[in-house]
Tab-separated table of C-alpha atoms in Angstrom:
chain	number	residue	atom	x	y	z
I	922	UNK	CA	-29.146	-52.509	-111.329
I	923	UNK	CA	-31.105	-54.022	-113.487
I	924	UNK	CA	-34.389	-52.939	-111.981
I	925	UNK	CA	-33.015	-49.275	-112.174
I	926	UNK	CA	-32.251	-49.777	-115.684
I	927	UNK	CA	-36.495	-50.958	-116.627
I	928	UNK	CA	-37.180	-48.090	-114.371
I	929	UNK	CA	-35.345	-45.615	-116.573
I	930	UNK	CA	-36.132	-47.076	-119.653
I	931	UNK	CA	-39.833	-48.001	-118.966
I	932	UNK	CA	-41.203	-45.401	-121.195
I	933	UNK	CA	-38.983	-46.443	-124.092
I	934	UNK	CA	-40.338	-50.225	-123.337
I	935	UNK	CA	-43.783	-49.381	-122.981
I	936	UNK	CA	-43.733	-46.848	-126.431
I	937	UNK	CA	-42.355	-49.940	-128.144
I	938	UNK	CA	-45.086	-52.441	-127.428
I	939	UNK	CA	-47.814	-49.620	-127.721
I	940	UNK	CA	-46.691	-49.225	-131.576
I	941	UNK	CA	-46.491	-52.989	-131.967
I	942	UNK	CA	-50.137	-53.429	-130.365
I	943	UNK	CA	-51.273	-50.963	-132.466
I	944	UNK	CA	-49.883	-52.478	-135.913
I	945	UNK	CA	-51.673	-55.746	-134.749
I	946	UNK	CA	-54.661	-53.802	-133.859
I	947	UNK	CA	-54.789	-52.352	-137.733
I	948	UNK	CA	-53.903	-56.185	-138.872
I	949	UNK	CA	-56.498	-57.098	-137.605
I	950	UNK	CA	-59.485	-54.882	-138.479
I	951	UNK	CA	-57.859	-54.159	-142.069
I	952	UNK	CA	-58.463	-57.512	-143.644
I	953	UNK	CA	-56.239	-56.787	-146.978
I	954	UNK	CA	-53.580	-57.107	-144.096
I	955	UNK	CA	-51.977	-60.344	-143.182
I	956	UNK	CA	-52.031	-60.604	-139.756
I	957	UNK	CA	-49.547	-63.836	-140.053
I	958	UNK	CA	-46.968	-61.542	-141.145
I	959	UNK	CA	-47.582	-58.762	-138.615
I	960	UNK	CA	-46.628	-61.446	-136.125
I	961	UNK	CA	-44.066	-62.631	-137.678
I	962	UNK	CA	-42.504	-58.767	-137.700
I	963	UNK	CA	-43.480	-58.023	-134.675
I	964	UNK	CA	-41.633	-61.453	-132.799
I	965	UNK	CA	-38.878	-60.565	-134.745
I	966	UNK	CA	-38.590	-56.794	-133.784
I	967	UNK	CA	-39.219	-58.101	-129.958
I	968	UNK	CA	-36.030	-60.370	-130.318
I	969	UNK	CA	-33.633	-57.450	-131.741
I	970	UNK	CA	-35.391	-55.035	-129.162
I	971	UNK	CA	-34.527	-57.597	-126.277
I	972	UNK	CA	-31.077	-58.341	-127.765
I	973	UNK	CA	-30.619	-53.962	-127.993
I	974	UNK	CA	-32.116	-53.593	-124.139
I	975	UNK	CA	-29.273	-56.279	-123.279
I	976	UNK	CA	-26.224	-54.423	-125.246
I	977	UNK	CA	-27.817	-50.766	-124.263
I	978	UNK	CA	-27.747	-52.410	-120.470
I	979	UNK	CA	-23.959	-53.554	-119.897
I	980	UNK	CA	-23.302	-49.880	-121.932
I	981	UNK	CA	-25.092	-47.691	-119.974
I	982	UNK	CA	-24.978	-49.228	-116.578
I	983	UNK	CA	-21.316	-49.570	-116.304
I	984	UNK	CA	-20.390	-46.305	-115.460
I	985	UNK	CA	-23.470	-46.173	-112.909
I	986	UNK	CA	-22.248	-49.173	-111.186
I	987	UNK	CA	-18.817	-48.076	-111.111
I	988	UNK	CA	-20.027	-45.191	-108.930
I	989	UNK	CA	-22.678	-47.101	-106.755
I	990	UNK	CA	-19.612	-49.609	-105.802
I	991	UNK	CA	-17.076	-46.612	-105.229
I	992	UNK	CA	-16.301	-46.329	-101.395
I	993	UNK	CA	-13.930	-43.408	-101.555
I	994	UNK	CA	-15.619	-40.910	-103.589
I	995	UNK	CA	-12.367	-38.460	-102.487
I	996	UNK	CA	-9.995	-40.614	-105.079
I	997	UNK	CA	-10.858	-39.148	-108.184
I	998	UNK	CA	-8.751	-41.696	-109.905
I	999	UNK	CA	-10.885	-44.768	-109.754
I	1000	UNK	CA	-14.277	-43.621	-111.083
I	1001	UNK	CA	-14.977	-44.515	-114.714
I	1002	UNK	CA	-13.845	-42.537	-117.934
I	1003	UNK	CA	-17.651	-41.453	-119.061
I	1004	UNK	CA	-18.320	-41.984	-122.500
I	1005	UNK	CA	-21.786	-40.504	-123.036
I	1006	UNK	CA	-23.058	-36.596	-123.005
I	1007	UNK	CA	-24.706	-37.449	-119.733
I	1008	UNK	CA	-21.988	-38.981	-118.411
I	1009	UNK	CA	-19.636	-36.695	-118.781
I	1010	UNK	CA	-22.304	-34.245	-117.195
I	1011	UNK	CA	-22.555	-36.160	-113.733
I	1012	UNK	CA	-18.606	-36.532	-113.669
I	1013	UNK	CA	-18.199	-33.146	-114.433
I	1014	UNK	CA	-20.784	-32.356	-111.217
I	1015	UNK	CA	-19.085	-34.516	-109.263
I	1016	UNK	CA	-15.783	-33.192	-109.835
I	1017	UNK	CA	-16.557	-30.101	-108.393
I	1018	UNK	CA	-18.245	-31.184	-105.575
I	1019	UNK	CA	-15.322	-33.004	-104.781
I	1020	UNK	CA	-12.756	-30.015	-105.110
I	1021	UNK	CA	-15.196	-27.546	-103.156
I	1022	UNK	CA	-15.342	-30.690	-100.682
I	1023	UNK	CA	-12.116	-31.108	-100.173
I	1024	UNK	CA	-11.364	-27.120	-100.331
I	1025	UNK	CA	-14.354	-26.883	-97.831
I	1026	UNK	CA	-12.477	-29.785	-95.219
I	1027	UNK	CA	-9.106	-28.174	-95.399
I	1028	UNK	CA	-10.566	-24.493	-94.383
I	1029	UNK	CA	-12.475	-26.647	-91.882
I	1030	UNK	CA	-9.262	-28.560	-90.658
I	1031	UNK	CA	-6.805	-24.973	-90.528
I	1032	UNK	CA	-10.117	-23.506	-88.445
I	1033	UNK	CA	-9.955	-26.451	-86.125
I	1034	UNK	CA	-6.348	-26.631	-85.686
I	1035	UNK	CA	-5.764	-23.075	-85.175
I	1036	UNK	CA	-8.925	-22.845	-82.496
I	1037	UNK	CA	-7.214	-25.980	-80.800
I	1038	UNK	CA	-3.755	-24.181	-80.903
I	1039	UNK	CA	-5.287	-21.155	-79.293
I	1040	UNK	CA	-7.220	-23.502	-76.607
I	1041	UNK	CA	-3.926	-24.719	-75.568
I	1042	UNK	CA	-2.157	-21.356	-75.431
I	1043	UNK	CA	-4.824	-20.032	-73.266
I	1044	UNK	CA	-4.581	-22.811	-70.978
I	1045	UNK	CA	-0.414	-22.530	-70.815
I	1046	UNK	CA	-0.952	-18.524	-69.954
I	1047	UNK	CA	-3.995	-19.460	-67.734
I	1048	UNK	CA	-1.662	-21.382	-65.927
I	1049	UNK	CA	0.532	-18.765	-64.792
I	1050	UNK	CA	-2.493	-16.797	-62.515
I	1051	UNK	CA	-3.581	-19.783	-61.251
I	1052	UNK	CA	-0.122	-20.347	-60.051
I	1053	UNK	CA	0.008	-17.182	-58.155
I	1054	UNK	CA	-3.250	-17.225	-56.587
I	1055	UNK	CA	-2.494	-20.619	-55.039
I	1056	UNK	CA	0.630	-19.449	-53.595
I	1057	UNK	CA	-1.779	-16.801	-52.116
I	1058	UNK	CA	-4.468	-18.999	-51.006
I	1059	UNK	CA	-1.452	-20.747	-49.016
I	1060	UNK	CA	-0.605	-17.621	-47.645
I	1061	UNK	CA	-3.709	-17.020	-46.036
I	1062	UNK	CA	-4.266	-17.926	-41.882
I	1063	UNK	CA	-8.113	-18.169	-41.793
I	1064	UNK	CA	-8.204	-22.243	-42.139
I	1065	UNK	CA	-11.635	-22.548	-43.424
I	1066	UNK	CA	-11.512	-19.626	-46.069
I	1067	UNK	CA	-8.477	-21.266	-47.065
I	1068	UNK	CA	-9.831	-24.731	-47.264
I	1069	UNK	CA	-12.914	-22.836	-49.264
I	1070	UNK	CA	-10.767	-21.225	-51.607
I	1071	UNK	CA	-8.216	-24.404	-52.177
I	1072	UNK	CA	-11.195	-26.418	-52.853
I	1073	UNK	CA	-11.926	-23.857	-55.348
I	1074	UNK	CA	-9.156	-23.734	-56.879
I	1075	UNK	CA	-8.599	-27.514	-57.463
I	1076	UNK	CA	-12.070	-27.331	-59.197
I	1077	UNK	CA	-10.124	-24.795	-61.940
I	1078	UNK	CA	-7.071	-26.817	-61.869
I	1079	UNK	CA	-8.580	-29.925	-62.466
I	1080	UNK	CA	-11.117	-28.464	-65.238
I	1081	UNK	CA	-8.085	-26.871	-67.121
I	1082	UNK	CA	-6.199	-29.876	-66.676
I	1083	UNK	CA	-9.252	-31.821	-68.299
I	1084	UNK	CA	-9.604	-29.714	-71.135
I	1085	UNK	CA	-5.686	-29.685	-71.909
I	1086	UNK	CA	-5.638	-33.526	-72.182
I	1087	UNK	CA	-8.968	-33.549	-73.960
I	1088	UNK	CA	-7.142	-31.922	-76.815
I	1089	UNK	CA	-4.224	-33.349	-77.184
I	1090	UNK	CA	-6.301	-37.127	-76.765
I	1091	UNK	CA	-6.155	-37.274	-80.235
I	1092	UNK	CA	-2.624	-37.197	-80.547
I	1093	UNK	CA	-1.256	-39.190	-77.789
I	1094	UNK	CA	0.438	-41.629	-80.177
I	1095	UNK	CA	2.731	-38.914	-80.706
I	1096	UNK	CA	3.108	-37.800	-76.860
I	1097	UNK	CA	4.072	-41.375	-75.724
I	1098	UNK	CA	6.511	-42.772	-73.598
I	1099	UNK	CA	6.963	-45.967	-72.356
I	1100	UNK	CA	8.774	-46.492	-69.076
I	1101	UNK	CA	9.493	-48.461	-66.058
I	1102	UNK	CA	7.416	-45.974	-63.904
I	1103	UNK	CA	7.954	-46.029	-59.877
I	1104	UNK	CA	4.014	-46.217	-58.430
I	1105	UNK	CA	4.405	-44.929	-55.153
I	1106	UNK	CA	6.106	-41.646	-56.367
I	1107	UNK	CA	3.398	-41.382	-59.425
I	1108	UNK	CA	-0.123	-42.228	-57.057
I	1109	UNK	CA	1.118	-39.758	-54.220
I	1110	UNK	CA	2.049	-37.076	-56.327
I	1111	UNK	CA	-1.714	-37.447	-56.636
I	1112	UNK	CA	-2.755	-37.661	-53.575
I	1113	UNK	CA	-0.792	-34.376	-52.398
I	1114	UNK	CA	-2.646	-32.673	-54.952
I	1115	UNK	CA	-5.703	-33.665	-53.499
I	1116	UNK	CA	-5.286	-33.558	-50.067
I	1117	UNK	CA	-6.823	-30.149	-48.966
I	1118	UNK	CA	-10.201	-31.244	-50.405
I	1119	UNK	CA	-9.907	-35.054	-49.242
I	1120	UNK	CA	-9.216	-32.943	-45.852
I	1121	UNK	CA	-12.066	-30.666	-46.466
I	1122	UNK	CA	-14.101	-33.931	-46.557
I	1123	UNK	CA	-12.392	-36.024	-43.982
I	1124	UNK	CA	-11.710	-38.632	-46.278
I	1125	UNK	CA	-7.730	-40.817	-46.134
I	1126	UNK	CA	-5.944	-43.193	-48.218
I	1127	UNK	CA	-5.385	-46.544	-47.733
I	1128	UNK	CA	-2.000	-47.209	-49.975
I	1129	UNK	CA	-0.874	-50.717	-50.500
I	1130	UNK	CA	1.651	-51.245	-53.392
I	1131	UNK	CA	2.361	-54.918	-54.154
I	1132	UNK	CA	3.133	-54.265	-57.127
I	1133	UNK	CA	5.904	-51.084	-57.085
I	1134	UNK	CA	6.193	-50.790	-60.509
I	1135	UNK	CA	4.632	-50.949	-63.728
I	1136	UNK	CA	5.892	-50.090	-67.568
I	1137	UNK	CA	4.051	-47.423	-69.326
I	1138	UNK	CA	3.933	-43.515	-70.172
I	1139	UNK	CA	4.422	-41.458	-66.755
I	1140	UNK	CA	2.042	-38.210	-68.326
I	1141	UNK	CA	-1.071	-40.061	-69.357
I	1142	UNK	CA	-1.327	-43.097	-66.575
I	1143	UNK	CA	-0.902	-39.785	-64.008
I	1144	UNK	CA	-4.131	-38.599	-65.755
I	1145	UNK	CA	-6.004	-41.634	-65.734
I	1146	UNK	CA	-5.142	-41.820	-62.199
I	1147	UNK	CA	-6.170	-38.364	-61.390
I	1148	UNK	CA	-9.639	-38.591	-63.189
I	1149	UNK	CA	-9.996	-41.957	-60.845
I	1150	UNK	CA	-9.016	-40.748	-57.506
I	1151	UNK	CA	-10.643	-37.277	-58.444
I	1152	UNK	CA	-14.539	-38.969	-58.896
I	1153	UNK	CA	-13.876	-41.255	-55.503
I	1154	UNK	CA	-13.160	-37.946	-53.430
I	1155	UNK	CA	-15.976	-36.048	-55.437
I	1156	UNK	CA	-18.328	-38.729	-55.060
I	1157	UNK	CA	-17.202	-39.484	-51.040
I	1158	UNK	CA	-17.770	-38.185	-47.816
I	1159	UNK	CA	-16.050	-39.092	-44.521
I	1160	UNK	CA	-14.371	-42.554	-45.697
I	1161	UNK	CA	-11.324	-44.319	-47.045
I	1162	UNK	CA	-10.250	-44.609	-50.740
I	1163	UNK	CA	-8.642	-47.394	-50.721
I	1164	UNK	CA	-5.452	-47.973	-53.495
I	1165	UNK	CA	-3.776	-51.287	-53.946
I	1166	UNK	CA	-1.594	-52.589	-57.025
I	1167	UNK	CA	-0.954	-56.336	-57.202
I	1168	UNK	CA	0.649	-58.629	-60.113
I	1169	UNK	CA	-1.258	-61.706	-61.447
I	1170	UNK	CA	-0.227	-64.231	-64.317
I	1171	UNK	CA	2.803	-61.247	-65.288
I	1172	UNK	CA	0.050	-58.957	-65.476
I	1173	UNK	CA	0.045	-55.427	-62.860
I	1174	UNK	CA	-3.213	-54.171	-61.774
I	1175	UNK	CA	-4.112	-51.603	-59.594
I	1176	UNK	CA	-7.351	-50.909	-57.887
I	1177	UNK	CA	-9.156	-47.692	-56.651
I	1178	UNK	CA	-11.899	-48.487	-54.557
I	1179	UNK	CA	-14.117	-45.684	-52.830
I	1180	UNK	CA	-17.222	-46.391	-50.433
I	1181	UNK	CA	-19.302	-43.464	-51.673
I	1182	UNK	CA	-22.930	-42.947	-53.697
I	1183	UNK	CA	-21.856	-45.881	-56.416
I	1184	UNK	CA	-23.457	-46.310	-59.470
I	1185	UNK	CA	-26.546	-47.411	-60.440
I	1186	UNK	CA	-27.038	-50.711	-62.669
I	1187	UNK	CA	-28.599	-48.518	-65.211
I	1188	UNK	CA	-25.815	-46.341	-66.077
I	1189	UNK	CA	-23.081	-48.750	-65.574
I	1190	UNK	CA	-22.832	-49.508	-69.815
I	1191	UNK	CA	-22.686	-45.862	-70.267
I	1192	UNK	CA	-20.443	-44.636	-67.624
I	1193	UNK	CA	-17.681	-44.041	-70.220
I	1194	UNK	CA	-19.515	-42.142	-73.098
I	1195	UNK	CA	-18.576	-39.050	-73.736
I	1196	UNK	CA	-20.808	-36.059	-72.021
I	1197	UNK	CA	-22.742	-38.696	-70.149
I	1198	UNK	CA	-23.013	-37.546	-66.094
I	1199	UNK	CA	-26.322	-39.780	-64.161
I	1200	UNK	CA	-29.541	-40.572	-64.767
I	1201	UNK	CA	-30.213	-40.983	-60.844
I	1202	UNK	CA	-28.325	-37.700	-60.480
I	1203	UNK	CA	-29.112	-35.781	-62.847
I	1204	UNK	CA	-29.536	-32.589	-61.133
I	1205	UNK	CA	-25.604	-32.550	-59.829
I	1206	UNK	CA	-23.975	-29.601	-61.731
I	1207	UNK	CA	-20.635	-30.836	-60.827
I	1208	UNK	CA	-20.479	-33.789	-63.268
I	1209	UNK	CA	-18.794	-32.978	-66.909
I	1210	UNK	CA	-19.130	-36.603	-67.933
I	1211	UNK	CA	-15.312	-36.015	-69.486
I	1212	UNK	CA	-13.262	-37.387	-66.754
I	1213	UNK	CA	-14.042	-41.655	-67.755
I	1214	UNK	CA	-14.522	-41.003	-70.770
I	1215	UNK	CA	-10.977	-39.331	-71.504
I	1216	UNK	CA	-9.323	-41.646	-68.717
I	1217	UNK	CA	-10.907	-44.288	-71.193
I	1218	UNK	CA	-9.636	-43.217	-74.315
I	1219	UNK	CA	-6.125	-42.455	-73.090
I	1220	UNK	CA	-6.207	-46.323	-71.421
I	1221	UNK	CA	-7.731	-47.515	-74.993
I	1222	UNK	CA	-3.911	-46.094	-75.921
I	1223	UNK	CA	-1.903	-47.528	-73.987
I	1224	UNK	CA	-3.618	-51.309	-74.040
I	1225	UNK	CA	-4.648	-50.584	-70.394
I	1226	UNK	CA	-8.323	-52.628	-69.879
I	1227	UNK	CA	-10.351	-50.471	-67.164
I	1228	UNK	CA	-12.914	-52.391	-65.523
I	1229	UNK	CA	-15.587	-51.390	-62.902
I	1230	UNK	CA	-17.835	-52.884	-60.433
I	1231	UNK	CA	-20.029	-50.425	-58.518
I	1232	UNK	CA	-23.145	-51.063	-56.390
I	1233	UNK	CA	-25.566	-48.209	-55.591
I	1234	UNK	CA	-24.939	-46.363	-52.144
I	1235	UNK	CA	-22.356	-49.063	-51.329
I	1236	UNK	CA	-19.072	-47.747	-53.185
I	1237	UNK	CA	-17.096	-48.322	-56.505
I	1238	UNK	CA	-14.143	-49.775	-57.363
I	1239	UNK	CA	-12.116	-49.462	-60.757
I	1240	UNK	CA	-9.699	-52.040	-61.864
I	1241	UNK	CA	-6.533	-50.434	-64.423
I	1242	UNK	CA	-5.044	-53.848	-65.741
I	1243	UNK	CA	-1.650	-53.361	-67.515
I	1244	UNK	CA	-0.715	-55.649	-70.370
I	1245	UNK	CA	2.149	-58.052	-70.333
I	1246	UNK	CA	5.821	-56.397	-70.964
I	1247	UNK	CA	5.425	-58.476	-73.994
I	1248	UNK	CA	2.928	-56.573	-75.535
I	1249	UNK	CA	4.351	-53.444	-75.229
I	1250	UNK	CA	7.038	-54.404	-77.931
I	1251	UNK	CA	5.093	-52.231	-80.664
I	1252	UNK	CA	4.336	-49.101	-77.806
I	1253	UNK	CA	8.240	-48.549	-77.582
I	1254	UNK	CA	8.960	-47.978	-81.072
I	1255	UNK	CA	5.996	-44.957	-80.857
């Protein structure tokens, strides 16, 4: 700050010593002048000028520093009470910048709210054809149109589905229940919902449950499980997802483990961002680069670590490992 203050008084500074120079200068050239004196003023006018620069500098610069040091600039209350004309100008400025800021974030906020609100609404009415044109896809007796359409279908389902959880991710503190949840019931509910593409593609199951049952919130762990199983069929052909749960140490785990493309070293730190798809396969259309990222955020929630280990044409396998019953003491009183 002090610096900034030179800076901003440097032409004050500099007009001072320029009018002391030049009474030296005509000291010295006007000989009925006593130059002894002139330096005598002139040290003495530098002290008071240094000891005014120091006052003028804890005056002027408190208000400044105030509002360098503020971090919430949307709390009116703890910027300084100005004292000078200027002062009072940049406070008044800043003022209303803040109102029209804050005016400006709650249109923004209503906007957002209100599209999201509509969103959802859509996708509850959406719903409602989709539900009817299964039931007429299952009507149908040509097999392979069938299995063409149902695959189809599931593509809509599960992109709706997506979308529906993407918005209310935000929120899922307040959509939270934690339970003693059977996993046999809640994995092949899954799988039936899958099975006339993993039939499509001639890929199976391979269930083992060690571990029946697990505590935590039946909606959300059936959508991390669905984005799981959902990229090992998409990314699989002709082979065996395999599904175990186990319990290790009080902890439950449960593994998903496919044998298709993999993933390659090079995407495996950004496999969870949000919007990212491949870098080796790039070109595939299918990808929304949602489905970990959500199934992340929603495990971030609900103190679920998901780990992965993946090698390239060889197959992947994701790891969901529950916390302790202990530690979901705090999660029960959401």
């Amino acid at each position: 700050m002090v610096k900034l203050f030179i800076r901003e008084r440097l032409s004050w500074i500099l007009f001072f010593f320029i009018i002391h120079f030049f009474m030296l200068f005509i000291a010295y050239i006007d000989e009925s002048i006593p130059l002894s004196s002139i330096l005598y003023i002139v040290f003495l006018s530098s002290i008071i000028f240094l000891i005014f620069c120091v006052f003028r500098y804890h005056k002027e610069t408190k208000f400044y520093q105030k509002l360098k040091d503020e971090e919430d600039f949307f709390d009116s209350s703890t910027l300084s009470h100005p004292l000078r004309p200027f002062e009072k100008i940049v406070q008044r400025n800043l003022m209303q910048q803040l109102e029209q800021t804050k005016k400006d974030g709650v249109q923004t906020l209503l906007h957002v709210t209100q599209e999201k609100d509509e969103l959802l609404a859509w996708i509850h009415e959406i719903k409602t054809p989709l539900t009817a044109m299964h039931l007429i896809i299952e009507r149908l007796e040509n097999r392979e149109v069938k299995a063409n359409l149902t695959f189809e279908w599931l593509r809509i389902h599960f992109l709706l589905d997506q979308q529906l959880h993407q918005k209310r991710i935000f929120f899922i503190e307040n959509d939270m229940y934690i339970e003693h949840l059977d996993l046999e019931s809640l994995i092949f509910t899954e799988i039936k919902t899958l099975q006339a593409w993993c039939m499509q593609k001639n890929i199976g199951f391979d269930v083992d449950l060690q571990a029946e049952r697990v505590l935590c919130d039946a909606k959300w762990l059936s959508f991390i499980m669905r984005q799981l199983l959902t990229n090992a069929v998409k990314y699989s052909e002709e082979s065996d997802v395999t599904i175990r749960s186990y319990e290790h140490r009080g902890q439950v785990y449960i593994e998903v483990k496919d044998n298709g493309r993999g993933i390659s070293p090079q995407d495996m730190p950004r496999i969870f961002e949000k919007g990212f798809t491949s870098t080796t396969q790039h070109e595939d259309s299918r990808a929304t680069g949602m489905g970990l990222y959500l199934a992340q955020k929603a495990a971030h929630a609900l103190s679920i670590h998901i780990g992965v280990q993946s090698a390239l044409n060889e197959g992947t396998t994701f790891t969901l490992a529950f916390p302790k019953s202990n530690d979901f003491v705090d999660m029960k009183s959401m």
